[in-house]
PDB file of N, CA, C and O in Angstrom:
ATOM      1  N   UNK A 151     -13.318  -1.451  -5.571  1.00 78.00           N
ATOM      2  CA  UNK A 151     -13.107  -3.141  -5.422  1.00 78.00           C
ATOM      3  C   UNK A 151     -11.489  -2.560  -4.591  1.00 78.00           C
ATOM      4  O   UNK A 151     -10.866  -1.886  -4.813  1.00 78.00           O
ATOM      5  N   UNK A 152     -11.334  -3.972  -3.413  1.00 86.00           N
ATOM      6  CA  UNK A 152      -9.760  -3.882  -2.895  1.00 86.00           C
ATOM      7  C   UNK A 152      -9.626  -5.365  -2.625  1.00 86.00           C
ATOM      8  O   UNK A 152     -10.453  -6.228  -2.769  1.00 86.00           O
ATOM      9  N   UNK A 153      -8.401  -5.854  -2.728  1.00 88.00           N
ATOM     10  CA  UNK A 153      -7.655  -6.789  -2.130  1.00 88.00           C
ATOM     11  C   UNK A 153      -6.798  -6.742  -1.110  1.00 88.00           C
ATOM     12  O   UNK A 153      -6.393  -6.175  -0.449  1.00 88.00           O
ATOM     13  N   UNK A 154      -7.509  -7.962  -0.236  1.00 90.00           N
ATOM     14  CA  UNK A 154      -6.081  -8.275   0.696  1.00 90.00           C
ATOM     15  C   UNK A 154      -5.050  -9.229   0.087  1.00 90.00           C
ATOM     16  O   UNK A 154      -5.231 -10.127  -0.070  1.00 90.00           O
ATOM     17  N   UNK A 155      -3.751  -8.554   0.172  1.00 88.00           N
ATOM     18  CA  UNK A 155      -2.994  -8.795   0.208  1.00 88.00           C
ATOM     19  C   UNK A 155      -1.782  -9.485   0.628  1.00 88.00           C
ATOM     20  O   UNK A 155      -1.345  -8.753   1.627  1.00 88.00           O
ATOM     21  N   UNK A 156      -1.248 -10.668   0.624  1.00 86.00           N
ATOM     22  CA  UNK A 156      -0.316 -11.455   2.096  1.00 86.00           C
ATOM     23  C   UNK A 156       1.068 -10.727   1.368  1.00 86.00           C
ATOM     24  O   UNK A 156       0.960 -10.613   0.321  1.00 86.00           O
ATOM     25  N   UNK A 157       1.539 -10.472   2.768  1.00 85.00           N
ATOM     26  CA  UNK A 157       3.095  -9.646   2.409  1.00 85.00           C
ATOM     27  C   UNK A 157       4.133 -10.251   3.884  1.00 85.00           C
ATOM     28  O   UNK A 157       3.517 -11.180   4.810  1.00 85.00           O
ATOM     29  N   UNK A 158       4.991 -10.575   2.910  1.00 85.00           N
ATOM     30  CA  UNK A 158       6.470 -11.205   4.127  1.00 85.00           C
ATOM     31  C   UNK A 158       7.040 -10.382   4.515  1.00 85.00           C
ATOM     32  O   UNK A 158       7.873  -9.887   3.082  1.00 85.00           O
ATOM     33  N   UNK A 159       7.595 -10.510   5.512  1.00 86.00           N
ATOM     34  CA  UNK A 159       8.844  -9.201   6.220  1.00 86.00           C
ATOM     35  C   UNK A 159      10.149  -9.899   5.501  1.00 86.00           C
ATOM     36  O   UNK A 159      10.013 -11.033   5.246  1.00 86.00           O
ATOM     37  N   UNK A 160      10.806  -8.942   5.353  1.00 85.00           N
ATOM     38  CA  UNK A 160      12.037  -9.472   4.897  1.00 85.00           C
ATOM     39  C   UNK A 160      12.747 -10.225   6.039  1.00 85.00           C
ATOM     40  O   UNK A 160      13.845 -11.361   5.331  1.00 85.00           O
ATOM     41  N   UNK A 161      12.661 -10.182   7.383  1.00 86.00           N
ATOM     42  CA  UNK A 161      13.171 -11.140   8.184  1.00 86.00           C
ATOM     43  C   UNK A 161      12.202 -12.170   8.607  1.00 86.00           C
ATOM     44  O   UNK A 161      12.615 -12.541   9.997  1.00 86.00           O
ATOM     45  N   UNK A 162      11.522 -12.879   7.873  1.00 84.00           N
ATOM     46  CA  UNK A 162      10.326 -13.654   8.362  1.00 84.00           C
ATOM     47  C   UNK A 162      10.940 -14.686   7.247  1.00 84.00           C
ATOM     48  O   UNK A 162      10.424 -14.016   6.003  1.00 84.00           O
ATOM     49  N   UNK A 163      10.438 -15.636   7.106  1.00 79.00           N
ATOM     50  CA  UNK A 163      10.624 -17.000   6.588  1.00 79.00           C
ATOM     51  C   UNK A 163       9.058 -17.433   6.003  1.00 79.00           C
ATOM     52  O   UNK A 163       9.092 -17.510   4.648  1.00 79.00           O
ATOM     53  N   UNK A 164       7.955 -17.396   6.407  1.00 79.00           N
ATOM     54  CA  UNK A 164       6.468 -17.117   5.997  1.00 79.00           C
ATOM     55  C   UNK A 164       5.922 -16.459   6.784  1.00 79.00           C
ATOM     56  O   UNK A 164       6.174 -15.683   7.726  1.00 79.00           O
ATOM     57  N   UNK A 165       4.565 -15.295   5.714  1.00 80.00           N
ATOM     58  CA  UNK A 165       4.187 -14.185   6.287  1.00 80.00           C
ATOM     59  C   UNK A 165       3.338 -14.994   7.131  1.00 80.00           C
ATOM     60  O   UNK A 165       2.655 -15.724   6.931  1.00 80.00           O
ATOM     61  N   UNK A 166       2.708 -13.639   7.737  1.00 82.00           N
ATOM     62  CA  UNK A 166       1.314 -14.071   8.528  1.00 82.00           C
ATOM     63  C   UNK A 166       0.394 -12.649   8.394  1.00 82.00           C
ATOM     64  O   UNK A 166      -0.424 -12.261   9.316  1.00 82.00           O
ATOM     65  N   UNK A 167       0.755 -11.870   7.648  1.00 86.00           N
ATOM     66  CA  UNK A 167       0.090 -10.296   7.646  1.00 86.00           C
ATOM     67  C   UNK A 167      -0.540 -10.247   6.107  1.00 86.00           C
ATOM     68  O   UNK A 167       0.116 -10.497   5.029  1.00 86.00           O
ATOM     69  N   UNK A 168      -1.504  -9.164   6.675  1.00 89.00           N
ATOM     70  CA  UNK A 168      -1.970  -8.950   5.064  1.00 89.00           C
ATOM     71  C   UNK A 168      -2.388  -7.541   5.147  1.00 89.00           C
ATOM     72  O   UNK A 168      -2.297  -6.806   5.879  1.00 89.00           O
ATOM     73  N   UNK A 169      -1.985  -6.751   3.968  1.00 89.00           N
ATOM     74  CA  UNK A 169      -2.477  -5.337   3.620  1.00 89.00           C
ATOM     75  C   UNK A 169      -3.685  -5.071   2.791  1.00 89.00           C
ATOM     76  O   UNK A 169      -3.996  -5.991   2.130  1.00 89.00           O
ATOM     77  N   UNK A 170      -4.121  -4.293   2.788  1.00 89.00           N
ATOM     78  CA  UNK A 170      -5.413  -3.532   1.712  1.00 89.00           C
ATOM     79  C   UNK A 170      -5.164  -2.438   0.365  1.00 89.00           C
ATOM     80  O   UNK A 170      -3.998  -1.833   0.854  1.00 89.00           O
ATOM     81  N   UNK A 171      -5.375  -3.589  -0.810  1.00 90.00           N
ATOM     82  CA  UNK A 171      -4.826  -2.392  -1.778  1.00 90.00           C
ATOM     83  C   UNK A 171      -5.981  -2.160  -2.612  1.00 90.00           C
ATOM     84  O   UNK A 171      -7.002  -3.429  -3.090  1.00 90.00           O
ATOM     85  N   UNK A 172      -6.286  -1.079  -2.747  1.00 91.00           N
ATOM     86  CA  UNK A 172      -7.964  -0.376  -3.414  1.00 91.00           C
ATOM     87  C   UNK A 172      -7.367  -0.265  -4.942  1.00 91.00           C
ATOM     88  O   UNK A 172      -6.496  -0.058  -5.307  1.00 91.00           O
ATOM     89  N   UNK A 173      -8.842  -0.406  -5.281  1.00 92.00           N
ATOM     90  CA  UNK A 173      -8.356  -0.260  -7.260  1.00 92.00           C
ATOM     91  C   UNK A 173      -7.879   0.792  -7.524  1.00 92.00           C
ATOM     92  O   UNK A 173      -7.038   0.888  -8.880  1.00 92.00           O
ATOM     93  N   UNK A 174      -7.972   1.684  -6.542  1.00 91.00           N
ATOM     94  CA  UNK A 174      -7.138   3.322  -7.087  1.00 91.00           C
ATOM     95  C   UNK A 174      -5.714   3.095  -7.188  1.00 91.00           C
ATOM     96  O   UNK A 174      -4.810   4.401  -7.262  1.00 91.00           O
ATOM     97  N   UNK A 175      -5.049   1.914  -6.293  1.00 90.00           N
ATOM     98  CA  UNK A 175      -3.756   2.257  -6.688  1.00 90.00           C
ATOM     99  C   UNK A 175      -2.811   1.925  -7.513  1.00 90.00           C
ATOM    100  O   UNK A 175      -3.714   1.238  -8.222  1.00 90.00           O
ATOM    101  N   UNK A 176      -1.937   2.877  -7.850  1.00 90.00           N
ATOM    102  CA  UNK A 176      -0.976   3.028  -9.026  1.00 90.00           C
ATOM    103  C   UNK A 176      -0.923   1.152  -9.372  1.00 90.00           C
ATOM    104  O   UNK A 176      -0.451   1.144 -10.337  1.00 90.00           O
ATOM    105  N   UNK A 177      -0.352   0.333  -8.296  1.00 88.00           N
ATOM    106  CA  UNK A 177       0.150  -1.008  -8.666  1.00 88.00           C
ATOM    107  C   UNK A 177      -0.986  -1.932  -8.723  1.00 88.00           C
ATOM    108  O   UNK A 177      -0.808  -3.181  -8.447  1.00 88.00           O
ATOM    109  N   UNK A 178      -2.375  -1.426  -8.215  1.00 92.00           N
ATOM    110  CA  UNK A 178      -3.501  -2.498  -8.019  1.00 92.00           C
ATOM    111  C   UNK A 178      -3.164  -3.571  -9.635  1.00 92.00           C
ATOM    112  O   UNK A 178      -3.443  -4.631  -8.958  1.00 92.00           O
ATOM    113  N   UNK A 179      -3.378  -3.143 -10.293  1.00 91.00           N
ATOM    114  CA  UNK A 179      -3.328  -4.213 -11.709  1.00 91.00           C
ATOM    115  C   UNK A 179      -2.348  -5.406 -11.699  1.00 91.00           C
ATOM    116  O   UNK A 179      -2.043  -6.292 -12.133  1.00 91.00           O
ATOM    117  N   UNK A 180      -1.074  -4.852 -10.357  1.00 92.00           N
ATOM    118  CA  UNK A 180       0.121  -5.572 -10.667  1.00 92.00           C
ATOM    119  C   UNK A 180      -0.107  -6.604  -9.551  1.00 92.00           C
ATOM    120  O   UNK A 180       0.837  -7.829 -10.166  1.00 92.00           O
ATOM    121  N   UNK A 181      -0.900  -6.697  -9.072  1.00 91.00           N
ATOM    122  CA  UNK A 181      -0.962  -7.771  -8.054  1.00 91.00           C
ATOM    123  C   UNK A 181      -1.429  -9.285  -8.681  1.00 91.00           C
ATOM    124  O   UNK A 181      -0.899 -10.129  -7.997  1.00 91.00           O
ATOM    125  N   UNK A 182      -2.666  -8.885  -9.210  1.00 89.00           N
ATOM    126  CA  UNK A 182      -2.896 -10.597  -9.964  1.00 89.00           C
ATOM    127  C   UNK A 182      -1.507 -11.154 -10.974  1.00 89.00           C
ATOM    128  O   UNK A 182      -1.337 -12.243 -11.230  1.00 89.00           O
ATOM    129  N   UNK A 183      -0.977 -10.555 -11.332  1.00 92.00           N
ATOM    130  CA  UNK A 183       0.361 -10.761 -12.254  1.00 92.00           C
ATOM    131  C   UNK A 183       1.542 -11.286 -11.399  1.00 92.00           C
ATOM    132  O   UNK A 183       1.990 -12.253 -11.514  1.00 92.00           O
ATOM    133  N   UNK A 184       1.670 -10.723 -10.276  1.00 89.00           N
ATOM    134  CA  UNK A 184       2.105 -10.967  -9.278  1.00 89.00           C
ATOM    135  C   UNK A 184       1.978 -12.285  -8.652  1.00 89.00           C
ATOM    136  O   UNK A 184       2.537 -13.223  -8.107  1.00 89.00           O
ATOM    137  N   UNK A 185       0.794 -12.550  -8.105  1.00 87.00           N
ATOM    138  CA  UNK A 185       0.060 -13.504  -7.108  1.00 87.00           C
ATOM    139  C   UNK A 185       0.463 -14.705  -8.248  1.00 87.00           C
ATOM    140  O   UNK A 185       0.824 -15.667  -7.757  1.00 87.00           O
ATOM    141  N   UNK A 186       0.359 -15.116  -9.752  1.00 90.00           N
ATOM    142  CA  UNK A 186       0.393 -15.585 -10.609  1.00 90.00           C
ATOM    143  C   UNK A 186       2.004 -16.379 -10.660  1.00 90.00           C
ATOM    144  O   UNK A 186       1.926 -17.404 -10.582  1.00 90.00           O
ATOM    145  N   UNK A 187       2.660 -15.443 -10.519  1.00 89.00           N
ATOM    146  CA  UNK A 187       4.236 -15.671 -10.559  1.00 89.00           C
ATOM    147  C   UNK A 187       4.650 -16.270  -9.768  1.00 89.00           C
ATOM    148  O   UNK A 187       5.283 -17.147  -9.425  1.00 89.00           O
ATOM    149  N   UNK A 188       4.176 -15.513  -8.175  1.00 82.00           N
ATOM    150  CA  UNK A 188       4.785 -16.559  -7.423  1.00 82.00           C
ATOM    151  C   UNK A 188       4.075 -17.277  -5.763  1.00 82.00           C
ATOM    152  O   UNK A 188       4.890 -17.152  -4.836  1.00 82.00           O
ATOM    153  N   UNK A 189       2.547 -17.372  -5.998  1.00 82.00           N
ATOM    154  CA  UNK A 189       1.678 -17.647  -5.512  1.00 82.00           C
ATOM    155  C   UNK A 189       2.416 -19.282  -5.314  1.00 82.00           C
ATOM    156  O   UNK A 189       2.986 -20.163  -6.238  1.00 82.00           O
ATOM    157  N   UNK A 190       2.183 -19.749  -4.021  1.00 78.00           N
ATOM    158  CA  UNK A 190       2.934 -21.065  -3.452  1.00 78.00           C
ATOM    159  C   UNK A 190       4.475 -21.451  -3.543  1.00 78.00           C
ATOM    160  O   UNK A 190       4.945 -22.367  -3.698  1.00 78.00           O
ATOM    161  N   UNK A 191       5.665 -20.326  -4.173  1.00 77.00           N
ATOM    162  CA  UNK A 191       6.924 -20.448  -4.044  1.00 77.00           C
ATOM    163  C   UNK A 191       7.326 -20.177  -2.670  1.00 77.00           C
ATOM    164  O   UNK A 191       6.571 -20.116  -2.117  1.00 77.00           O
ATOM    165  N   UNK A 192       8.517 -20.874  -2.692  1.00 72.00           N
ATOM    166  CA  UNK A 192       9.265 -20.691  -1.409  1.00 72.00           C
ATOM    167  C   UNK A 192      10.502 -20.007  -1.754  1.00 72.00           C
ATOM    168  O   UNK A 192      11.161 -19.781  -2.913  1.00 72.00           O
ATOM    169  N   UNK A 193      11.049 -19.407  -1.048  1.00 70.00           N
ATOM    170  CA  UNK A 193      12.140 -18.765  -0.643  1.00 70.00           C
ATOM    171  C   UNK A 193      13.290 -19.579  -0.064  1.00 70.00           C
ATOM    172  O   UNK A 193      13.443 -20.077   0.492  1.00 70.00           O
ATOM    173  N   UNK A 194      14.313 -19.171  -1.104  1.00 70.00           N
ATOM    174  CA  UNK A 194      15.530 -20.166  -0.802  1.00 70.00           C
ATOM    175  C   UNK A 194      16.686 -18.907  -0.639  1.00 70.00           C
ATOM    176  O   UNK A 194      17.903 -19.307  -0.648  1.00 70.00           O
ATOM    177  N   UNK A 195      16.327 -17.573   0.110  1.00 70.00           N
ATOM    178  CA  UNK A 195      17.304 -16.530   0.376  1.00 70.00           C
ATOM    179  C   UNK A 195      17.664 -16.806   1.896  1.00 70.00           C
ATOM    180  O   UNK A 195      16.508 -17.515   2.508  1.00 70.00           O
ATOM    181  N   UNK A 196      18.978 -16.552   2.132  1.00 64.00           N
ATOM    182  CA  UNK A 196      19.519 -16.555   3.513  1.00 64.00           C
ATOM    183  C   UNK A 196      18.998 -15.468   4.326  1.00 64.00           C
ATOM    184  O   UNK A 196      19.063 -14.295   3.422  1.00 64.00           O
ATOM    185  N   UNK A 197      18.510 -15.581   5.523  1.00 74.00           N
ATOM    186  CA  UNK A 197      18.251 -14.075   6.267  1.00 74.00           C
ATOM    187  C   UNK A 197      18.803 -14.218   7.858  1.00 74.00           C
ATOM    188  O   UNK A 197      18.550 -14.847   8.241  1.00 74.00           O
ATOM    189  N   UNK A 198      18.643 -13.057   8.078  1.00 83.00           N
ATOM    190  CA  UNK A 198      18.696 -12.785   9.675  1.00 83.00           C
ATOM    191  C   UNK A 198      17.000 -12.635   9.867  1.00 83.00           C
ATOM    192  O   UNK A 198      16.717 -12.131   9.731  1.00 83.00           O
ATOM    193  N   UNK A 199      16.841 -13.490  10.930  1.00 85.00           N
ATOM    194  CA  UNK A 199      15.374 -13.534  11.369  1.00 85.00           C
ATOM    195  C   UNK A 199      14.964 -12.010  12.412  1.00 85.00           C
ATOM    196  O   UNK A 199      15.834 -12.025  12.939  1.00 85.00           O
ATOM    197  N   UNK A 200      14.180 -11.358  12.079  1.00 89.00           N
ATOM    198  CA  UNK A 200      13.841 -10.740  12.581  1.00 89.00           C
ATOM    199  C   UNK A 200      12.654 -11.124  14.277  1.00 89.00           C
ATOM    200  O   UNK A 200      11.706 -11.815  14.124  1.00 89.00           O
ATOM    201  N   UNK A 201      13.190 -10.135  15.113  1.00 91.00           N
ATOM    202  CA  UNK A 201      11.779 -10.162  15.986  1.00 91.00           C
ATOM    203  C   UNK A 201      10.518  -9.605  15.589  1.00 91.00           C
ATOM    204  O   UNK A 201      10.381  -8.935  15.110  1.00 91.00           O
ATOM    205  N   UNK A 202       9.557 -10.185  16.587  1.00 89.00           N
ATOM    206  CA  UNK A 202       8.220  -9.501  16.427  1.00 89.00           C
ATOM    207  C   UNK A 202       8.330  -8.416  16.357  1.00 89.00           C
ATOM    208  O   UNK A 202       7.480  -8.163  15.795  1.00 89.00           O
ATOM    209  N   UNK A 203       8.376  -7.690  17.321  1.00 92.00           N
ATOM    210  CA  UNK A 203       8.558  -6.128  17.335  1.00 92.00           C
ATOM    211  C   UNK A 203       9.250  -5.465  16.264  1.00 92.00           C
ATOM    212  O   UNK A 203       8.482  -4.594  15.924  1.00 92.00           O
ATOM    213  N   UNK A 204      10.141  -5.716  15.899  1.00 92.00           N
ATOM    214  CA  UNK A 204      11.081  -4.967  14.620  1.00 92.00           C
ATOM    215  C   UNK A 204       9.904  -5.284  13.671  1.00 92.00           C
ATOM    216  O   UNK A 204       9.606  -4.386  12.617  1.00 92.00           O
ATOM    217  N   UNK A 205       9.190  -6.480  13.493  1.00 89.00           N
ATOM    218  CA  UNK A 205       8.263  -6.768  11.983  1.00 89.00           C
ATOM    219  C   UNK A 205       7.270  -5.958  12.327  1.00 89.00           C
ATOM    220  O   UNK A 205       7.036  -5.260  11.247  1.00 89.00           O
ATOM    221  N   UNK A 206       6.392  -5.945  13.351  1.00 89.00           N
ATOM    222  CA  UNK A 206       5.438  -4.974  13.310  1.00 89.00           C
ATOM    223  C   UNK A 206       5.343  -3.722  13.510  1.00 89.00           C
ATOM    224  O   UNK A 206       5.031  -2.978  12.711  1.00 89.00           O
ATOM    225  N   UNK A 207       6.586  -3.098  13.945  1.00 92.00           N
ATOM    226  CA  UNK A 207       6.974  -2.152  14.062  1.00 92.00           C
ATOM    227  C   UNK A 207       7.450  -1.596  12.459  1.00 92.00           C
ATOM    228  O   UNK A 207       7.091  -0.340  11.339  1.00 92.00           O
ATOM    229  N   UNK A 208       7.546  -2.295  11.311  1.00 91.00           N
ATOM    230  CA  UNK A 208       8.041  -1.977  10.124  1.00 91.00           C
ATOM    231  C   UNK A 208       7.105  -1.817   9.454  1.00 91.00           C
ATOM    232  O   UNK A 208       7.018  -0.987   8.391  1.00 91.00           O
ATOM    233  N   UNK A 209       6.314  -2.479  10.147  1.00 89.00           N
ATOM    234  CA  UNK A 209       4.761  -2.841   8.658  1.00 89.00           C
ATOM    235  C   UNK A 209       4.188  -1.613   8.744  1.00 89.00           C
ATOM    236  O   UNK A 209       3.283  -0.937   8.328  1.00 89.00           O
ATOM    237  N   UNK A 210       3.810  -0.821  10.713  1.00 89.00           N
ATOM    238  CA  UNK A 210       3.388  -0.046  10.603  1.00 89.00           C
ATOM    239  C   UNK A 210       3.668   1.174  10.216  1.00 89.00           C
ATOM    240  O   UNK A 210       3.208   2.169   9.746  1.00 89.00           O
ATOM    241  N   UNK A 211       5.379   1.211   9.871  1.00 91.00           N
ATOM    242  CA  UNK A 211       5.779   2.362   9.216  1.00 91.00           C
ATOM    243  C   UNK A 211       5.570   2.563   7.951  1.00 91.00           C
ATOM    244  O   UNK A 211       4.645   2.939   7.122  1.00 91.00           O
ATOM    245  N   UNK A 212       5.381   1.268   6.745  1.00 87.00           N
ATOM    246  CA  UNK A 212       4.859   1.085   5.615  1.00 87.00           C
ATOM    247  C   UNK A 212       3.750   0.937   5.352  1.00 87.00           C
ATOM    248  O   UNK A 212       3.156   1.557   4.376  1.00 87.00           O
ATOM    249  N   UNK A 213       2.979   0.600   6.264  1.00 86.00           N
ATOM    250  CA  UNK A 213       1.856   0.327   6.087  1.00 86.00           C
ATOM    251  C   UNK A 213       0.211   0.653   7.408  1.00 86.00           C
ATOM    252  O   UNK A 213       0.008   0.062   7.689  1.00 86.00           O
ATOM    253  N   UNK A 214       0.326   1.825   7.051  1.00 87.00           N
ATOM    254  CA  UNK A 214      -0.006   2.811   8.878  1.00 87.00           C
ATOM    255  C   UNK A 214      -1.404   2.028   8.517  1.00 87.00           C
ATOM    256  O   UNK A 214      -2.165   2.086   9.406  1.00 87.00           O
ATOM    257  N   UNK A 215      -1.919   2.098   7.649  1.00 83.00           N
ATOM    258  CA  UNK A 215      -3.465   1.917   6.994  1.00 83.00           C
ATOM    259  C   UNK A 215      -3.989   0.761   7.756  1.00 83.00           C
ATOM    260  O   UNK A 215      -5.012   0.504   7.946  1.00 83.00           O
ATOM    261  N   UNK A 216      -3.177  -0.074   7.415  1.00 81.00           N
ATOM    262  CA  UNK A 216      -3.491  -1.605   7.957  1.00 81.00           C
ATOM    263  C   UNK A 216      -2.954  -2.465   9.613  1.00 81.00           C
ATOM    264  O   UNK A 216      -2.967  -2.908   9.816  1.00 81.00           O
ATOM    265  N   UNK A 217      -2.441  -1.307  10.055  1.00 75.00           N
ATOM    266  CA  UNK A 217      -1.740  -1.575  11.431  1.00 75.00           C
ATOM    267  C   UNK A 217      -2.614  -0.866  12.305  1.00 75.00           C
ATOM    268  O   UNK A 217      -2.958  -1.075  13.767  1.00 75.00           O
ATOM    269  N   UNK A 218      -4.511  -0.726  12.258  1.00 65.00           N
ATOM    270  CA  UNK A 218      -5.286   0.231  13.010  1.00 65.00           C
ATOM    271  C   UNK A 218      -6.155  -1.064  13.414  1.00 65.00           C
ATOM    272  O   UNK A 218      -6.116  -2.055  13.164  1.00 65.00           O
TER     273      UNK A 218
END
């Protein structure tokens, strides 16, 4: 079993990406708890927006299996 988990880059206001998390991952059991806690929440933080190229590049570094 695996889940597709939405992720938001620190340099964007709303996310548009998902990563796959399989049952064997050590943090798999945390996903439902985090979803329940943060679903439909909005961010009040201020940030400097990143370019699309920066966002894609950083996701490729951190989640290489999800960028192919």
